[in-house]
Amino acid sequence: MTKTNVNIFIISDSAGETASKLAQASVSQYEDLDITFTHQTFVSEKESLLQALEKAKELNALIIHTLISKEFIAIANDYCQENGLFCMDLLSPLVNEISNRTSIEPKRIAGAVHSLNQEYFNRITAMEFAVKYDDGKDPKGFLDADIVLLGVSRTSKTPLSLFLANKNLKVANLPLVPQASIPKELWEMDPAKIIGLTNNPEILNKIRQERMKAYGLSPDTAYSNIDKIQEELAYAQDLYDKLGCIVINVADLSIEETASIVLDELNLNSHFGVG
């Protein structure tokens, strides 16, 4: 079956991440399309903007832009209207409405959301913290962490740690293995900062089998054995009960969904804003 081609132009005076995410979310609803993305980002000259618009016209592309300069917005919107092109101006409606309601003029600074402010440096610090205290490397970090994630192998501890770090949270994690000693620092922590991750045995079995295949090994090993997995999960649950920590079953949850639950459980939703 021949797929229908759709061209989408992302035009921005910054990195174009906002427009890209919207476009990706939209096209993910279709299976039989051949999508071609063209990114014209960090537009600072009128000439480069017009060149992008002319190329988009040649391809009858859909245009999504996040321009903040009044001049560039007018050029893009007028060009698309005059040439019958679809144009989505993502920023202007909300920016203009806020100005109307508050009588405050916007700064109109390109890429303002990505400016190197204190929040940015806090995020870098949190990312470095997550890497330093990943996989139980140094339990001393637990006492300085905002969150400590516990879980058996393949419960998404590391990707979740990094995702939460991107929200300016200092996160450490510890893999749980039966018979392994538990760091004393864990018992010294406020249990409200500890998150126990678990999963359904069958799902974990499939994940670990695929992991073995990726390494070119037999999928049927002690690591992926269902009885062994059940033993590990029971051990983890027993520890969670002793700690009195929050427990989240990550089965069928994306990293984003799990992170949202973590932030909700710990009343940290203020960190889950635009970053």
Short mmCIF file of C-alpha atoms in Angstrom, two decimals:
data_model
loop_
_atom_site.label_atom_id
_atom_site.label_comp_id
_atom_site.label_asym_id
_atom_site.label_seq_id
_atom_site.Cartn_x
_atom_site.Cartn_y
_atom_site.Cartn_z
CA MET A 1 0.00 0.00 0.00
CA THR A 2 1.40 3.40 -1.06
CA LYS A 3 1.60 5.85 1.78
CA THR A 4 0.42 9.44 1.41
CA ASN A 5 3.19 11.98 1.83
CA VAL A 6 2.69 14.97 4.10
CA ASN A 7 5.28 17.72 4.46
CA ILE A 8 5.45 19.65 7.71
CA PHE A 9 7.65 22.70 8.19
CA ILE A 10 8.70 23.67 11.70
CA ILE A 11 9.78 27.32 11.75
CA SER A 12 11.09 28.97 14.89
CA ASP A 13 13.38 31.75 16.11
CA SER A 14 14.50 29.29 18.83
CA ALA A 15 14.99 25.50 18.88
CA GLY A 16 11.46 24.73 17.67
CA GLU A 17 10.88 22.08 20.34
CA THR A 18 7.32 23.22 21.13
CA ALA A 19 6.21 23.01 17.49
CA SER A 20 8.03 19.71 16.99
CA LYS A 21 6.31 18.09 19.96
CA LEU A 22 2.88 19.20 18.74
CA ALA A 23 3.60 17.90 15.25
CA GLN A 24 4.85 14.55 16.56
CA ALA A 25 1.80 14.18 18.81
CA SER A 26 -0.49 14.85 15.85
CA VAL A 27 1.14 12.54 13.29
CA SER A 28 1.37 9.71 15.83
CA GLN A 29 -2.37 9.26 15.30
CA TYR A 30 -1.78 8.06 11.73
CA GLU A 31 -0.24 4.81 10.49
CA ASP A 32 -0.38 5.13 6.71
CA LEU A 33 1.35 8.46 6.19
CA ASP A 34 4.85 9.22 4.99
CA ILE A 35 5.72 12.30 7.04
CA THR A 36 8.59 14.57 6.04
CA PHE A 37 9.68 17.13 8.63
CA THR A 38 11.72 20.18 7.70
CA HIS A 39 13.11 22.29 10.54
CA GLN A 40 14.06 25.93 10.01
CA THR A 41 15.16 26.94 13.48
CA PHE A 42 16.96 29.87 15.11
CA VAL A 43 15.59 32.15 12.39
CA SER A 44 17.09 35.59 12.93
CA GLU A 45 17.07 37.02 9.41
CA LYS A 46 14.09 37.95 7.26
CA GLU A 47 15.76 36.34 4.25
CA SER A 48 16.02 32.90 5.88
CA LEU A 49 12.38 33.09 6.96
CA LEU A 50 11.22 33.92 3.42
CA GLN A 51 13.36 31.13 1.96
CA ALA A 52 11.73 28.62 4.32
CA LEU A 53 8.25 29.88 3.44
CA GLU A 54 8.96 29.67 -0.29
CA LYS A 55 10.25 26.11 0.02
CA ALA A 56 7.17 25.20 2.05
CA LYS A 57 4.98 26.66 -0.70
CA GLU A 58 6.69 24.51 -3.34
CA LEU A 59 5.82 21.39 -1.31
CA ASN A 60 2.37 22.59 -0.22
CA ALA A 61 3.57 21.93 3.31
CA LEU A 62 1.81 22.42 6.60
CA ILE A 63 3.55 25.20 8.52
CA ILE A 64 3.81 25.31 12.30
CA HIS A 65 5.71 28.22 13.74
CA THR A 66 6.74 29.54 17.13
CA LEU A 67 7.99 32.98 16.14
CA ILE A 68 7.88 35.74 18.74
CA SER A 69 9.06 38.75 16.71
CA LYS A 70 6.04 40.82 15.58
CA GLU A 71 7.69 41.41 12.22
CA PHE A 72 8.40 37.74 11.59
CA ILE A 73 4.94 36.68 12.77
CA ALA A 74 3.33 39.11 10.33
CA ILE A 75 5.57 37.94 7.47
CA ALA A 76 4.81 34.25 8.09
CA ASN A 77 1.07 34.64 8.67
CA ASP A 78 0.56 37.03 5.73
CA TYR A 79 2.63 34.86 3.36
CA CYS A 80 0.61 31.76 4.24
CA GLN A 81 -2.71 33.56 3.88
CA GLU A 82 -1.74 35.04 0.51
CA ASN A 83 -0.53 31.67 -0.82
CA GLY A 84 -3.25 29.45 0.63
CA LEU A 85 -0.91 27.57 2.97
CA PHE A 86 -1.96 26.01 6.27
CA CYS A 87 -0.26 27.97 9.04
CA MET A 88 -0.44 27.38 12.78
CA ASP A 89 0.89 30.24 14.90
CA LEU A 90 1.34 28.55 18.26
CA LEU A 91 2.46 31.41 20.47
CA SER A 92 0.53 34.51 19.40
CA PRO A 93 -3.02 33.61 20.58
CA LEU A 94 -2.02 32.95 24.19
CA VAL A 95 0.70 35.64 24.33
CA ASN A 96 -1.75 38.23 23.01
CA GLU A 97 -4.53 37.14 25.36
CA ILE A 98 -2.25 37.41 28.39
CA SER A 99 -1.29 40.93 27.27
CA ASN A 100 -4.95 41.87 26.82
CA ARG A 101 -5.86 40.66 30.30
CA THR A 102 -2.88 42.10 32.13
CA SER A 103 -1.96 45.16 30.02
CA ILE A 104 1.64 43.90 30.24
CA GLU A 105 3.66 43.69 27.05
CA PRO A 106 5.63 40.46 26.44
CA LYS A 107 9.43 40.61 26.30
CA ARG A 108 9.41 39.00 22.86
CA ILE A 109 12.76 37.37 23.44
CA ALA A 110 13.45 34.35 21.23
CA GLY A 111 14.08 31.18 23.24
CA ALA A 112 13.23 32.83 26.56
CA VAL A 113 12.06 29.51 27.98
CA HIS A 114 15.57 28.12 27.47
CA SER A 115 17.46 31.07 28.94
CA LEU A 116 20.44 30.24 31.15
CA ASN A 117 18.78 31.21 34.43
CA GLN A 118 19.18 29.64 37.85
CA GLU A 119 16.56 27.01 37.02
CA TYR A 120 18.71 25.85 34.11
CA PHE A 121 21.78 25.43 36.31
CA ASN A 122 19.68 23.63 38.94
CA ARG A 123 18.61 21.19 36.26
CA ILE A 124 22.21 20.51 35.25
CA THR A 125 23.08 19.89 38.90
CA ALA A 126 20.16 17.47 39.23
CA MET A 127 21.22 15.58 36.10
CA GLU A 128 24.78 15.25 37.40
CA PHE A 129 23.39 14.03 40.74
CA ALA A 130 21.31 11.34 39.00
CA VAL A 131 24.34 10.06 37.09
CA LYS A 132 26.59 10.12 40.16
CA TYR A 133 24.14 8.20 42.35
CA ASP A 134 22.71 5.87 39.71
CA ASP A 135 22.50 2.14 40.39
CA GLY A 136 23.41 2.46 44.08
CA LYS A 137 26.96 3.67 43.31
CA ASP A 138 27.22 5.70 46.52
CA PRO A 139 24.43 5.31 49.12
CA LYS A 140 25.68 8.41 50.91
CA GLY A 141 23.86 10.36 48.23
CA PHE A 142 20.52 9.05 49.48
CA LEU A 143 20.57 11.53 52.36
CA ASP A 144 20.91 14.47 49.94
CA ALA A 145 18.33 13.20 47.44
CA ASP A 146 14.84 14.55 46.89
CA ILE A 147 13.76 11.07 45.82
CA VAL A 148 15.28 7.59 46.06
CA LEU A 149 13.95 4.97 43.65
CA LEU A 150 14.12 1.29 44.57
CA GLY A 151 13.38 -1.67 42.36
CA VAL A 152 14.52 -4.99 40.95
CA SER A 153 16.27 -5.04 37.60
CA ARG A 154 14.32 -3.62 34.63
CA THR A 155 11.80 -1.53 36.54
CA SER A 156 12.94 1.66 34.77
CA LYS A 157 14.90 3.13 37.69
CA THR A 158 17.59 4.87 35.62
CA PRO A 159 15.41 6.42 32.88
CA LEU A 160 12.92 7.55 35.53
CA SER A 161 15.77 9.08 37.56
CA LEU A 162 16.96 11.08 34.57
CA PHE A 163 13.44 12.14 33.61
CA LEU A 164 12.79 13.46 37.12
CA ALA A 165 16.22 15.09 37.18
CA ASN A 166 15.12 17.07 34.15
CA LYS A 167 12.44 18.49 36.46
CA ASN A 168 15.17 19.79 38.80
CA LEU A 169 14.83 16.92 41.29
CA LYS A 170 17.86 15.19 42.78
CA VAL A 171 17.19 11.48 42.35
CA ALA A 172 19.23 8.44 43.40
CA ASN A 173 18.30 4.83 42.79
CA LEU A 174 19.16 1.41 44.18
CA PRO A 175 18.77 -1.98 42.47
CA LEU A 176 17.30 -4.63 44.75
CA VAL A 177 18.76 -8.12 44.77
CA PRO A 178 17.72 -10.81 47.30
CA GLN A 179 20.40 -11.56 49.89
CA ALA A 180 22.22 -8.29 49.06
CA SER A 181 22.83 -5.95 51.96
CA ILE A 182 20.67 -2.85 52.23
CA PRO A 183 22.66 0.38 52.78
CA LYS A 184 22.18 1.82 56.25
CA GLU A 185 21.48 5.23 54.70
CA LEU A 186 18.18 3.90 53.39
CA TRP A 187 16.92 3.33 56.93
CA GLU A 188 18.01 6.83 57.92
CA MET A 189 15.86 8.44 55.23
CA ASP A 190 12.39 9.90 55.48
CA PRO A 191 10.29 7.08 53.92
CA ALA A 192 8.14 9.74 52.26
CA LYS A 193 11.07 10.36 49.88
CA ILE A 194 11.38 6.69 48.90
CA ILE A 195 9.55 5.20 45.92
CA GLY A 196 9.40 1.44 45.51
CA LEU A 197 8.97 0.34 41.89
CA THR A 198 7.46 -3.03 41.05
CA ASN A 199 6.07 -4.80 38.00
CA ASN A 200 3.94 -7.79 37.02
CA PRO A 201 6.03 -11.01 36.86
CA GLU A 202 4.87 -11.89 33.35
CA ILE A 203 5.73 -8.48 31.95
CA LEU A 204 9.10 -8.44 33.67
CA ASN A 205 9.77 -11.91 32.29
CA LYS A 206 9.19 -10.68 28.72
CA ILE A 207 11.31 -7.55 29.25
CA ARG A 208 14.23 -9.57 30.57
CA GLN A 209 13.94 -12.15 27.80
CA GLU A 210 14.14 -9.37 25.22
CA ARG A 211 17.13 -7.98 27.09
CA MET A 212 18.92 -11.31 26.75
CA LYS A 213 18.09 -11.51 23.05
CA ALA A 214 19.52 -8.01 22.55
CA TYR A 215 22.79 -9.31 24.00
CA GLY A 216 22.72 -12.26 21.61
CA LEU A 217 22.07 -14.69 24.45
CA SER A 218 19.40 -17.29 25.14
CA PRO A 219 16.21 -15.66 26.47
CA ASP A 220 15.80 -18.48 28.98
CA THR A 221 18.24 -17.75 31.80
CA ALA A 222 18.11 -17.48 35.58
CA TYR A 223 17.77 -13.73 35.05
CA SER A 224 14.51 -14.15 33.13
CA ASN A 225 13.20 -17.20 35.00
CA ILE A 226 9.63 -16.49 36.15
CA ASP A 227 10.12 -18.17 39.54
CA LYS A 228 13.27 -16.15 40.15
CA ILE A 229 11.45 -12.98 39.17
CA GLN A 230 8.59 -13.71 41.56
CA GLU A 231 11.13 -14.27 44.32
CA GLU A 232 12.79 -10.92 43.58
CA LEU A 233 9.47 -9.07 43.52
CA ALA A 234 8.40 -10.65 46.81
CA TYR A 235 11.72 -9.63 48.36
CA ALA A 236 11.25 -6.06 47.11
CA GLN A 237 7.68 -5.85 48.37
CA ASP A 238 8.76 -7.10 51.80
CA LEU A 239 11.37 -4.33 51.94
CA TYR A 240 8.82 -1.72 50.85
CA ASP A 241 6.49 -2.86 53.62
CA LYS A 242 9.27 -2.54 56.20
CA LEU A 243 10.23 0.92 54.95
CA GLY A 244 6.64 2.08 54.72
CA CYS A 245 7.35 3.74 51.37
CA ILE A 246 5.13 4.49 48.39
CA VAL A 247 4.90 1.63 45.88
CA ILE A 248 4.18 2.09 42.16
CA ASN A 249 3.55 -0.76 39.72
CA VAL A 250 5.14 0.38 36.45
CA ALA A 251 3.48 -2.33 34.34
CA ASP A 252 2.09 -0.71 31.18
CA LEU A 253 3.14 2.75 32.34
CA SER A 254 5.36 5.05 30.29
CA ILE A 255 8.20 6.90 31.98
CA GLU A 256 6.13 10.09 31.74
CA GLU A 257 3.13 8.45 33.40
CA THR A 258 5.23 6.98 36.20
CA ALA A 259 6.93 10.35 36.77
CA SER A 260 3.55 12.06 37.00
CA ILE A 261 2.43 9.56 39.65
CA VAL A 262 5.67 10.06 41.61
CA LEU A 263 5.25 13.83 41.60
CA ASP A 264 1.60 13.56 42.59
CA GLU A 265 2.35 11.14 45.43
CA LEU A 266 5.12 13.39 46.78
CA ASN A 267 3.20 16.63 46.18
CA LEU A 268 5.95 17.87 43.87
CA ASN A 269 3.82 18.85 40.88
CA SER A 270 5.29 22.35 40.90
CA HIS A 271 8.41 20.72 39.39
CA PHE A 272 6.41 19.19 36.57
CA GLY A 273 5.99 22.38 34.57
CA VAL A 274 7.60 23.63 31.42
CA GLY A 275 11.31 22.88 31.35
#
